[in-house]
Coordinates of C-alpha atoms in Angstrom, one line a residue:
Chain A
M1 CA 119.5 100.6 98.0
A2 CA 116.6 98.6 99.3
N3 CA 115.5 100.7 102.3
E4 CA 112.1 100.0 103.9
I5 CA 110.1 103.1 104.3
K6 CA 106.6 103.7 105.8
L7 CA 104.3 106.2 104.0
H8 CA 100.8 107.4 104.8
T9 CA 98.5 109.1 102.5
P10 CA 97.8 111.8 101.4
L11 CA 101.4 112.0 99.8
T12 CA 103.4 115.1 99.3
S13 CA 106.4 115.9 97.0
E14 CA 108.6 116.2 100.2
M15 CA 107.7 112.6 101.3
L16 CA 108.5 111.2 97.9
E17 CA 111.9 113.1 97.5
K18 CA 113.8 110.5 99.7
L19 CA 112.4 107.4 97.7
Q20 CA 114.9 105.6 95.4
V21 CA 114.1 102.9 93.0
G22 CA 114.3 99.5 94.7
D23 CA 113.1 100.7 98.1
K24 CA 110.4 98.8 99.7
V25 CA 107.5 101.0 100.9
L26 CA 104.8 100.0 103.4
L27 CA 101.9 102.2 102.4
S28 CA 99.1 103.0 104.8
G29 CA 96.0 105.2 104.4
T30 CA 93.4 105.7 101.7
I31 CA 94.0 104.6 98.0
Y32 CA 91.6 104.3 95.0
T33 CA 91.3 101.5 92.6
A34 CA 91.0 102.2 88.9
R35 CA 91.6 100.2 85.7
D36 CA 91.2 100.9 81.9
A37 CA 87.4 101.7 81.8
A38 CA 87.5 103.9 84.9
H39 CA 90.5 105.8 83.7
K40 CA 88.8 106.6 80.5
R41 CA 85.9 108.2 82.5
L42 CA 88.1 110.0 84.9
V43 CA 90.1 111.7 82.1
E44 CA 86.9 112.6 80.3
L45 CA 85.8 114.3 83.5
L46 CA 89.2 116.2 83.7
E47 CA 88.9 117.3 80.1
A48 CA 85.4 118.6 80.7
G49 CA 86.6 120.5 83.7
K50 CA 84.4 118.5 86.2
E51 CA 85.1 117.1 89.5
L52 CA 86.5 113.6 90.1
P53 CA 84.8 111.1 92.4
F54 CA 87.7 111.6 94.7
N55 CA 90.2 114.4 95.5
P56 CA 93.3 113.7 93.3
V57 CA 95.7 116.0 95.2
G58 CA 98.1 113.8 97.0
A59 CA 96.2 110.7 96.0
V60 CA 97.3 107.1 95.1
I61 CA 95.6 105.0 92.4
Y62 CA 96.0 101.3 92.5
Y63 CA 95.5 99.5 89.1
V64 CA 93.5 96.6 90.3
G65 CA 90.1 94.9 89.7
P66 CA 89.7 92.8 92.8
A67 CA 88.0 89.4 92.9
P68 CA 84.7 89.3 94.9
A69 CA 85.0 89.3 98.7
R70 CA 83.8 86.3 100.7
P71 CA 81.3 87.2 103.3
G72 CA 83.0 88.8 106.3
K73 CA 86.0 89.9 104.2
A74 CA 87.0 93.3 103.1
I75 CA 87.9 92.3 99.7
G76 CA 88.8 89.3 97.5
S77 CA 92.2 88.7 95.9
A78 CA 93.6 92.0 94.9
G79 CA 97.0 92.1 93.1
P80 CA 98.0 94.6 90.4
T81 CA 97.1 94.6 86.7
T82 CA 99.5 95.5 83.9
S83 CA 100.1 99.3 84.1
Y84 CA 101.1 100.2 80.5
R85 CA 97.3 100.2 79.5
M86 CA 96.9 103.3 81.7
D87 CA 99.8 105.1 80.2
S88 CA 97.8 107.3 77.9
F89 CA 95.6 108.5 80.8
A90 CA 98.2 108.8 83.6
P91 CA 99.8 112.3 82.8
A92 CA 96.5 114.0 83.0
L93 CA 95.8 112.6 86.5
M94 CA 99.4 113.5 87.7
N95 CA 98.8 117.0 86.3
A96 CA 95.6 117.1 88.6
G97 CA 97.7 116.2 91.6
L98 CA 98.0 112.4 91.6
K99 CA 101.2 111.4 93.6
A100 CA 101.6 107.7 93.2
M101 CA 100.4 104.8 90.9
I102 CA 100.6 101.2 92.0
G103 CA 100.7 98.5 89.4
K104 CA 102.9 95.9 87.6
G105 CA 105.2 96.1 84.6
P106 CA 107.1 99.1 83.1
R107 CA 105.7 102.5 82.1
G108 CA 106.2 104.5 78.8
Q109 CA 108.6 107.5 78.5
S110 CA 105.7 110.0 78.6
V111 CA 104.6 108.7 82.0
V112 CA 108.1 108.7 83.4
D113 CA 108.6 112.3 82.2
S114 CA 105.4 113.3 83.8
M115 CA 106.4 111.7 87.1
V116 CA 109.6 113.9 87.1
K117 CA 107.5 117.0 86.2
N118 CA 104.9 116.4 88.8
K119 CA 107.1 114.8 91.5
A120 CA 105.1 111.6 91.5
V121 CA 106.3 108.0 91.8
Y122 CA 105.3 104.6 90.4
L123 CA 105.2 101.7 92.8
A124 CA 105.3 98.0 91.8
A125 CA 103.1 95.4 93.7
V126 CA 103.8 91.8 93.1
G127 CA 101.6 90.6 90.3
G128 CA 99.9 87.3 91.2
A129 CA 100.6 87.6 94.9
A130 CA 96.9 88.7 95.2
V131 CA 96.0 87.1 98.4
V132 CA 99.1 88.6 100.2
S133 CA 98.1 92.0 98.7
A134 CA 94.5 91.6 100.0
Q135 CA 95.6 91.1 103.5
A136 CA 96.7 94.8 103.7
V137 CA 93.2 96.0 102.8
Q138 CA 91.1 96.9 105.9
T139 CA 88.0 98.2 104.2
A140 CA 86.8 98.6 100.6
K141 CA 83.8 100.7 99.4
I142 CA 82.7 101.4 95.8
I143 CA 82.6 105.2 95.3
A144 CA 82.0 105.4 91.6
Y145 CA 81.0 103.5 88.4
E146 CA 79.4 100.5 90.0
D147 CA 78.2 99.4 86.5
L148 CA 81.7 98.5 85.6
G149 CA 81.8 95.6 88.2
A150 CA 85.4 94.6 88.9
E151 CA 86.5 97.9 87.3
A152 CA 84.5 100.1 89.6
I153 CA 86.4 102.8 91.6
R154 CA 86.8 101.5 95.2
E155 CA 88.1 103.5 98.1
L156 CA 90.5 101.2 100.0
R157 CA 91.8 101.7 103.5
V158 CA 95.2 99.8 103.6
V159 CA 97.8 99.2 106.3
D160 CA 101.3 98.5 105.5
F161 CA 100.6 97.5 101.8
P162 CA 104.0 96.2 100.5
V163 CA 105.2 97.7 97.3
F164 CA 108.6 98.5 95.6
V165 CA 109.6 101.9 94.2
A166 CA 109.8 101.3 90.4
N167 CA 110.2 104.9 89.2
D168 CA 111.3 107.7 91.5
I169 CA 110.9 111.5 91.1
K170 CA 114.4 111.7 89.4
G171 CA 113.3 109.7 86.4
N172 CA 115.2 106.5 87.5
D173 CA 113.5 103.3 86.3
I174 CA 114.0 99.9 88.0
F175 CA 112.8 98.1 84.9
K176 CA 115.8 99.4 83.1
I177 CA 118.4 99.4 86.0
G178 CA 117.3 96.0 87.3
V179 CA 117.3 94.3 83.9
E180 CA 120.7 95.7 82.9
K181 CA 122.2 94.5 86.2
Y182 CA 121.2 90.9 85.6
R183 CA 121.5 90.6 81.8
R184 CA 124.3 88.2 80.5
Chain B
M1 CA 78.3 53.2 72.9
K2 CA 78.2 54.8 76.3
E3 CA 75.7 57.4 77.3
I4 CA 76.8 60.4 79.4
N5 CA 74.2 62.9 80.5
V6 CA 75.6 66.4 79.9
S7 CA 74.2 67.5 83.3
R8 CA 77.1 65.5 84.8
L9 CA 79.6 68.1 83.3
I10 CA 78.2 71.0 85.3
P11 CA 79.6 70.2 88.8
V12 CA 82.9 68.9 87.3
V13 CA 83.5 72.1 85.3
R14 CA 82.5 74.2 88.4
K15 CA 85.0 72.4 90.6
L16 CA 87.8 72.6 88.0
C17 CA 87.3 76.4 87.7
I18 CA 87.5 76.9 91.5
D19 CA 90.4 74.3 92.1
A20 CA 92.6 75.8 89.2
N21 CA 92.3 79.2 90.8
Y22 CA 92.7 78.2 94.4
Y23 CA 95.5 75.6 94.3
A24 CA 99.0 76.0 92.7
G25 CA 100.2 73.1 90.6
P26 CA 103.0 71.0 92.4
D27 CA 105.1 71.3 89.2
V28 CA 104.9 75.2 89.4
V29 CA 105.9 75.1 93.2
E30 CA 108.8 72.9 92.3
K31 CA 110.1 75.0 89.5
I32 CA 109.7 78.2 91.5
K33 CA 111.8 76.7 94.3
F34 CA 114.4 75.4 91.8
F35 CA 114.9 78.8 90.3
M36 CA 114.8 80.6 93.7
D37 CA 117.8 78.6 94.8
K38 CA 119.8 79.8 91.8
E39 CA 118.5 83.4 91.7
E40 CA 121.2 86.0 92.1
S41 CA 119.0 89.1 92.9
P42 CA 117.9 89.6 96.4
T43 CA 114.7 91.4 95.4
A44 CA 114.0 88.6 92.9
R45 CA 114.4 86.0 95.6
D46 CA 112.0 87.9 97.9
I47 CA 109.4 88.1 95.2
L48 CA 109.7 84.3 94.4
A49 CA 109.3 83.7 98.1
L50 CA 106.3 85.9 98.2
M51 CA 104.7 83.9 95.3
L52 CA 105.2 80.6 97.3
E53 CA 103.6 82.3 100.4
N54 CA 100.8 83.5 98.3
H55 CA 100.1 79.9 97.0
K56 CA 99.8 78.6 100.7
M57 CA 97.6 81.6 101.7
A58 CA 95.2 81.1 98.7
A59 CA 94.7 77.5 99.6
E60 CA 94.2 78.2 103.3
E61 CA 91.9 81.2 102.8
Q62 CA 90.1 79.5 99.9
M63 CA 90.7 82.5 97.7
P64 CA 92.0 82.7 94.1
M65 CA 95.8 83.0 93.9
C66 CA 95.4 86.0 91.5
Q67 CA 92.5 88.4 91.2
D68 CA 92.6 87.9 87.4
T69 CA 90.8 84.6 87.4
G70 CA 91.0 84.6 83.6
V71 CA 88.9 83.7 80.7
A72 CA 87.8 80.0 81.2
V73 CA 89.6 78.1 78.4
V74 CA 88.1 74.6 78.4
F75 CA 89.7 71.7 76.5
V76 CA 87.6 68.6 76.0
E77 CA 88.8 65.3 74.8
L78 CA 85.6 63.4 73.9
G79 CA 85.8 59.7 73.4
Q80 CA 84.2 58.6 70.1
D81 CA 82.2 55.9 71.8
V82 CA 80.4 58.5 74.1
H83 CA 76.9 59.5 73.3
L84 CA 76.1 62.8 75.0
V85 CA 72.5 63.0 76.1
G86 CA 70.2 65.2 78.3
G87 CA 70.8 68.6 76.7
D88 CA 73.3 70.8 75.0
F89 CA 77.0 70.1 75.6
N90 CA 78.4 73.7 75.4
T91 CA 75.6 75.0 77.5
A92 CA 76.5 72.6 80.2
I93 CA 80.1 73.6 80.2
N94 CA 79.1 77.3 80.3
E95 CA 76.7 76.6 83.2
G96 CA 79.7 74.9 85.0
V97 CA 81.8 78.0 84.4
R98 CA 78.9 80.3 85.6
Q99 CA 78.5 78.4 88.8
G100 CA 82.3 78.0 89.5
Y101 CA 82.9 81.7 89.1
Q102 CA 79.9 82.6 91.1
D103 CA 80.3 80.2 94.0
G104 CA 84.2 80.4 94.1
Y105 CA 84.2 84.2 94.4
L106 CA 86.1 84.5 91.2
R107 CA 86.3 87.6 89.2
K108 CA 84.1 88.0 86.1
S109 CA 86.3 89.4 83.4
M110 CA 84.4 88.9 80.1
V111 CA 83.0 91.8 78.1
D112 CA 80.7 91.8 75.1
D113 CA 81.1 93.2 72.6
P114 CA 84.9 93.5 72.6
V115 CA 85.2 96.9 71.3
I116 CA 82.2 99.3 71.4
E117 CA 80.1 98.3 74.3
R118 CA 82.6 96.3 76.3
K119 CA 79.7 95.3 78.8
N120 CA 80.7 92.8 81.5
T121 CA 78.7 89.6 81.0
R122 CA 78.7 89.2 84.8
D123 CA 79.2 85.5 84.9
N124 CA 82.5 85.1 83.1
T125 CA 80.8 83.2 80.2
P126 CA 81.2 82.5 77.3
A127 CA 83.9 79.9 77.9
L128 CA 86.4 79.2 75.2
I129 CA 85.7 75.5 74.4
Y130 CA 87.9 73.4 72.3
T131 CA 86.7 69.9 71.7
E132 CA 88.7 67.1 70.2
I133 CA 87.3 63.7 69.3
V134 CA 89.6 60.9 70.6
P135 CA 89.4 57.0 70.8
G136 CA 87.6 55.6 73.9
D137 CA 84.4 55.9 75.9
S138 CA 85.3 58.6 78.4
L139 CA 85.4 62.4 78.5
K140 CA 88.4 64.4 79.7
I141 CA 87.9 68.0 80.7
T142 CA 90.7 70.6 81.3
V143 CA 90.0 74.1 82.5
A144 CA 92.9 76.4 82.0
P145 CA 91.9 79.9 83.4
K146 CA 94.0 82.4 81.4
G147 CA 94.8 85.9 82.6
G148 CA 94.8 88.9 80.4
G149 CA 98.2 90.4 81.2
A150 CA 100.1 87.4 79.9
E151 CA 97.8 86.6 77.0
N152 CA 98.4 90.2 75.7
M153 CA 102.1 89.4 75.3
S154 CA 101.4 86.5 72.9
E155 CA 101.9 86.6 69.1
V156 CA 101.6 84.6 65.9
R157 CA 104.2 85.1 63.1
M158 CA 104.1 83.6 59.7
M159 CA 107.8 82.7 59.3
K160 CA 109.7 81.5 56.3
A161 CA 111.3 78.0 55.9
A162 CA 114.6 79.9 55.4
D163 CA 114.3 81.4 58.8
G164 CA 115.0 77.9 60.2
I165 CA 115.3 76.7 63.8
E166 CA 117.5 79.7 64.6
G167 CA 114.8 82.1 63.4
V168 CA 112.2 80.3 65.6
K169 CA 114.5 80.6 68.7
D170 CA 115.2 84.3 67.9
F171 CA 111.5 85.1 67.6
V172 CA 110.5 83.3 70.8
V173 CA 113.4 85.0 72.8
D174 CA 112.6 88.4 71.3
R175 CA 108.9 88.1 72.1
I176 CA 109.7 87.5 75.9
K177 CA 112.2 90.3 75.8
R178 CA 109.7 92.8 74.4
S179 CA 107.2 91.6 77.0
G180 CA 109.5 92.7 79.9
G181 CA 107.6 92.7 83.2
N182 CA 104.2 92.9 81.7
P183 CA 103.1 89.2 81.6
C184 CA 103.8 88.5 85.3
P185 CA 107.2 86.8 85.0
P186 CA 108.5 84.2 85.7
V187 CA 106.4 83.0 82.7
V188 CA 105.7 79.7 81.0
V189 CA 106.3 80.0 77.3
G190 CA 104.1 77.9 75.1
V191 CA 105.3 77.6 71.5
G192 CA 103.1 76.2 68.7
I193 CA 104.8 75.6 65.4
G194 CA 103.4 74.4 62.0
G195 CA 99.8 73.7 61.0
S196 CA 98.4 77.0 59.9
F197 CA 97.7 80.5 61.2
E198 CA 95.0 79.4 63.6
Q199 CA 96.4 76.0 64.4
C200 CA 99.8 77.2 65.6
A201 CA 98.1 79.5 68.1
L202 CA 96.0 76.7 69.5
L203 CA 99.1 74.5 69.7
A204 CA 100.9 77.1 71.6
K205 CA 98.2 77.2 74.2
K206 CA 98.0 73.3 74.4
A207 CA 101.8 73.3 74.8
L208 CA 101.2 75.0 78.2
L209 CA 99.3 72.0 79.5
R210 CA 102.4 69.7 79.7
P211 CA 103.7 69.2 83.2
L212 CA 106.5 71.7 83.8
T213 CA 108.7 68.8 85.2
E214 CA 108.3 66.7 81.9
K215 CA 110.8 67.1 79.1
H216 CA 109.7 67.2 75.3
P217 CA 109.5 63.5 74.2
D218 CA 111.8 64.2 71.3
P219 CA 115.4 64.9 72.5
K220 CA 116.1 67.2 69.5
W221 CA 113.1 69.4 70.5
A222 CA 113.9 69.0 74.2
A223 CA 117.4 70.6 73.4
V224 CA 115.6 73.4 71.5
E225 CA 113.4 74.1 74.5
D226 CA 116.4 74.0 76.9
E227 CA 118.4 76.5 74.7
I228 CA 115.5 79.0 74.4
L229 CA 114.9 78.9 78.2
E230 CA 118.5 79.5 78.9
R231 CA 118.6 82.5 76.5
I232 CA 115.4 83.9 78.1
N233 CA 116.9 83.7 81.6
K234 CA 119.9 85.6 80.4
L235 CA 117.7 88.6 79.5
G236 CA 117.8 89.9 83.0
I237 CA 114.1 90.7 83.2
G238 CA 113.4 88.6 86.3
P239 CA 110.4 88.2 88.5
Q240 CA 107.9 91.0 87.8
G241 CA 110.5 92.7 85.5
L242 CA 112.4 94.2 88.4
G243 CA 115.7 92.4 87.4
G244 CA 116.9 88.9 88.0
R245 CA 117.8 85.5 86.3
T246 CA 114.3 84.0 86.7
T247 CA 112.3 85.2 83.7
A248 CA 110.7 82.0 82.6
L249 CA 110.1 78.6 84.4
A250 CA 109.8 76.5 81.1
V251 CA 109.6 76.7 77.4
Q252 CA 107.3 74.0 76.0
I253 CA 106.9 73.3 72.2
L254 CA 104.1 71.5 70.3
Y255 CA 104.4 71.1 66.5
K256 CA 102.3 69.8 63.5
P257 CA 103.2 69.4 59.8
C258 CA 102.6 72.4 57.6
H259 CA 102.4 73.6 53.9
I260 CA 105.6 73.7 51.9
A261 CA 105.4 77.5 51.7
S262 CA 104.7 78.1 55.4
M263 CA 106.3 78.0 58.8
P264 CA 103.8 79.5 61.3
V265 CA 105.0 80.0 64.8
A266 CA 102.9 81.1 67.8
V267 CA 104.1 82.2 71.2
N268 CA 101.5 82.0 74.0
V269 CA 102.8 83.5 77.2
N270 CA 101.5 82.3 80.6
C271 CA 102.0 84.0 83.9
H272 CA 103.6 82.3 87.0
A273 CA 100.2 81.2 88.3
H274 CA 100.1 78.8 85.3
R275 CA 96.6 77.4 86.2
H276 CA 95.1 74.2 84.7
E277 CA 93.1 71.4 86.2
S278 CA 91.7 68.2 84.6
A279 CA 89.1 65.6 85.4
V280 CA 87.8 62.5 83.5
I281 CA 84.1 61.6 83.3
E282 CA 83.5 57.9 82.7

C-alpha cells in the first residue's frame, strides 16, 4: 500500500477505481468548502429539487471553515473539521454526483455504504496541520452563503493538496484496518 | 491594596489569544518528538512529522496552527489584594478577545443562540471566563483556546464509589476509544475527579494546563496517569485515527474531595495543538 497518486478534478468513477485505503493523493483542481450549516442548506435545495450553488457531478467537498486570510494571501489556516457531523447529509450529495469528501475522523456505515454504491471516496487531510494545508490553496472565492462567515461555501483552486485515502470504493475503511493493525 | 486598571488587561488578553494560536508549546513539541521516535506506523510517523512542520510554518507565516482557533477559555487568578478599577473586568477581557481574534486573523467560531438561530457573533465573544481569588497582589491570566472537535469528545459521568480506581481508568480509556480519530489525536486527556457534577468538568479542563513534561505531584496518582496513558496508546487509534501507537501525549488528573454518595469523573479531551498561554499583571 501507500502509493502516491496525482488526481485532478472533476473526478470520475474510473479515476477512483485504482485508489486503495492508505494511498497518498495529491489533489489538484477545484474543490468546494462546506461544513454543518452549509450542508443543511445544500440538502434542503436537493430535497426541493433546486440547483446547488456548484455542479455536484464529479465534485469534491472539503469539510473546512478556514481562518481569515492575511492581506495578500489566498486563504488563512485551512485544515479539516471532524467529518461525522456531515454524515446525515453526505449520501444525498453523493446521489447527486459528489465523488469525494475531504475531512478528518471516521464515517458512519450509511456513508460508507453510499460511497460503495456511488463509487465515491473519503479522503483524510491531517487535522491541525492547517498552515501546511493552506499552502496548497492558490485562490479562494465565496460562492454562496456569505452570511455564514467561516462556514460560507468557498470555491478553492488547489495544487497538490496532500490527503490520504480513508475509504475507497470497495468499502475498505482505514479507521478500522489501521487501528486493528496497531492495537495491542 | 494595589490598584490595577482593567484597561491593562485588554492588550494582554489580545496577545495571549494570538500567541496561543501561533506558537506551539515547547512541551508539546518535545512530546510529539518523543512519541515519533517510538512510533511503529510509517503513516503515523509522517503525520507527526507534518504536525511539527506545521508548528514551524505557523510561527514563520504568523498564522494560527489550526483553523479552529477555538472558544476563548480564560482562567484568571486574581490576587485578593488587587483592587480592579477603570471599568468592568469581564468587558475588558472580552475586548481583549475581540481584538486578538480580529487582529490575529483568527477564526470567529461562536454562535448565539446555540440551537435555533446559531448566528455567528462575528468577534469570537463571549469568552468563557473562570475567575479564582488567590492570595497576593497580582493577576494571572491564562488563555486556552479550545477547538470544537476535541471538546465534542468530552464527557462527565456520575460514578459510584464501588467503581473504584479501576472503574475510573476503564471510563477514561473507553472514552478515548469511542472518540477514535475525531478529536485530532494524539490528544491530551484532562481528567477531573470529585467535587460535583460541574466542578469535575472544570477540574478536567484545568488539568490540561499542567506542562506535559511534569508528572503528577503525588506518585500514587502519577502511576494512575501512566497506566491510563499506556492503555490508551495500546488502542491502535494513532495520529488522526489512521492507526498507530501514538493516540495520546499525556493523561493529566486533578481531583477534589466529594460527597460520600458520589464519585463524579470528567474527561476533557484536547487536540494535539494543546494551546494555552499565560501572563501575569503586577
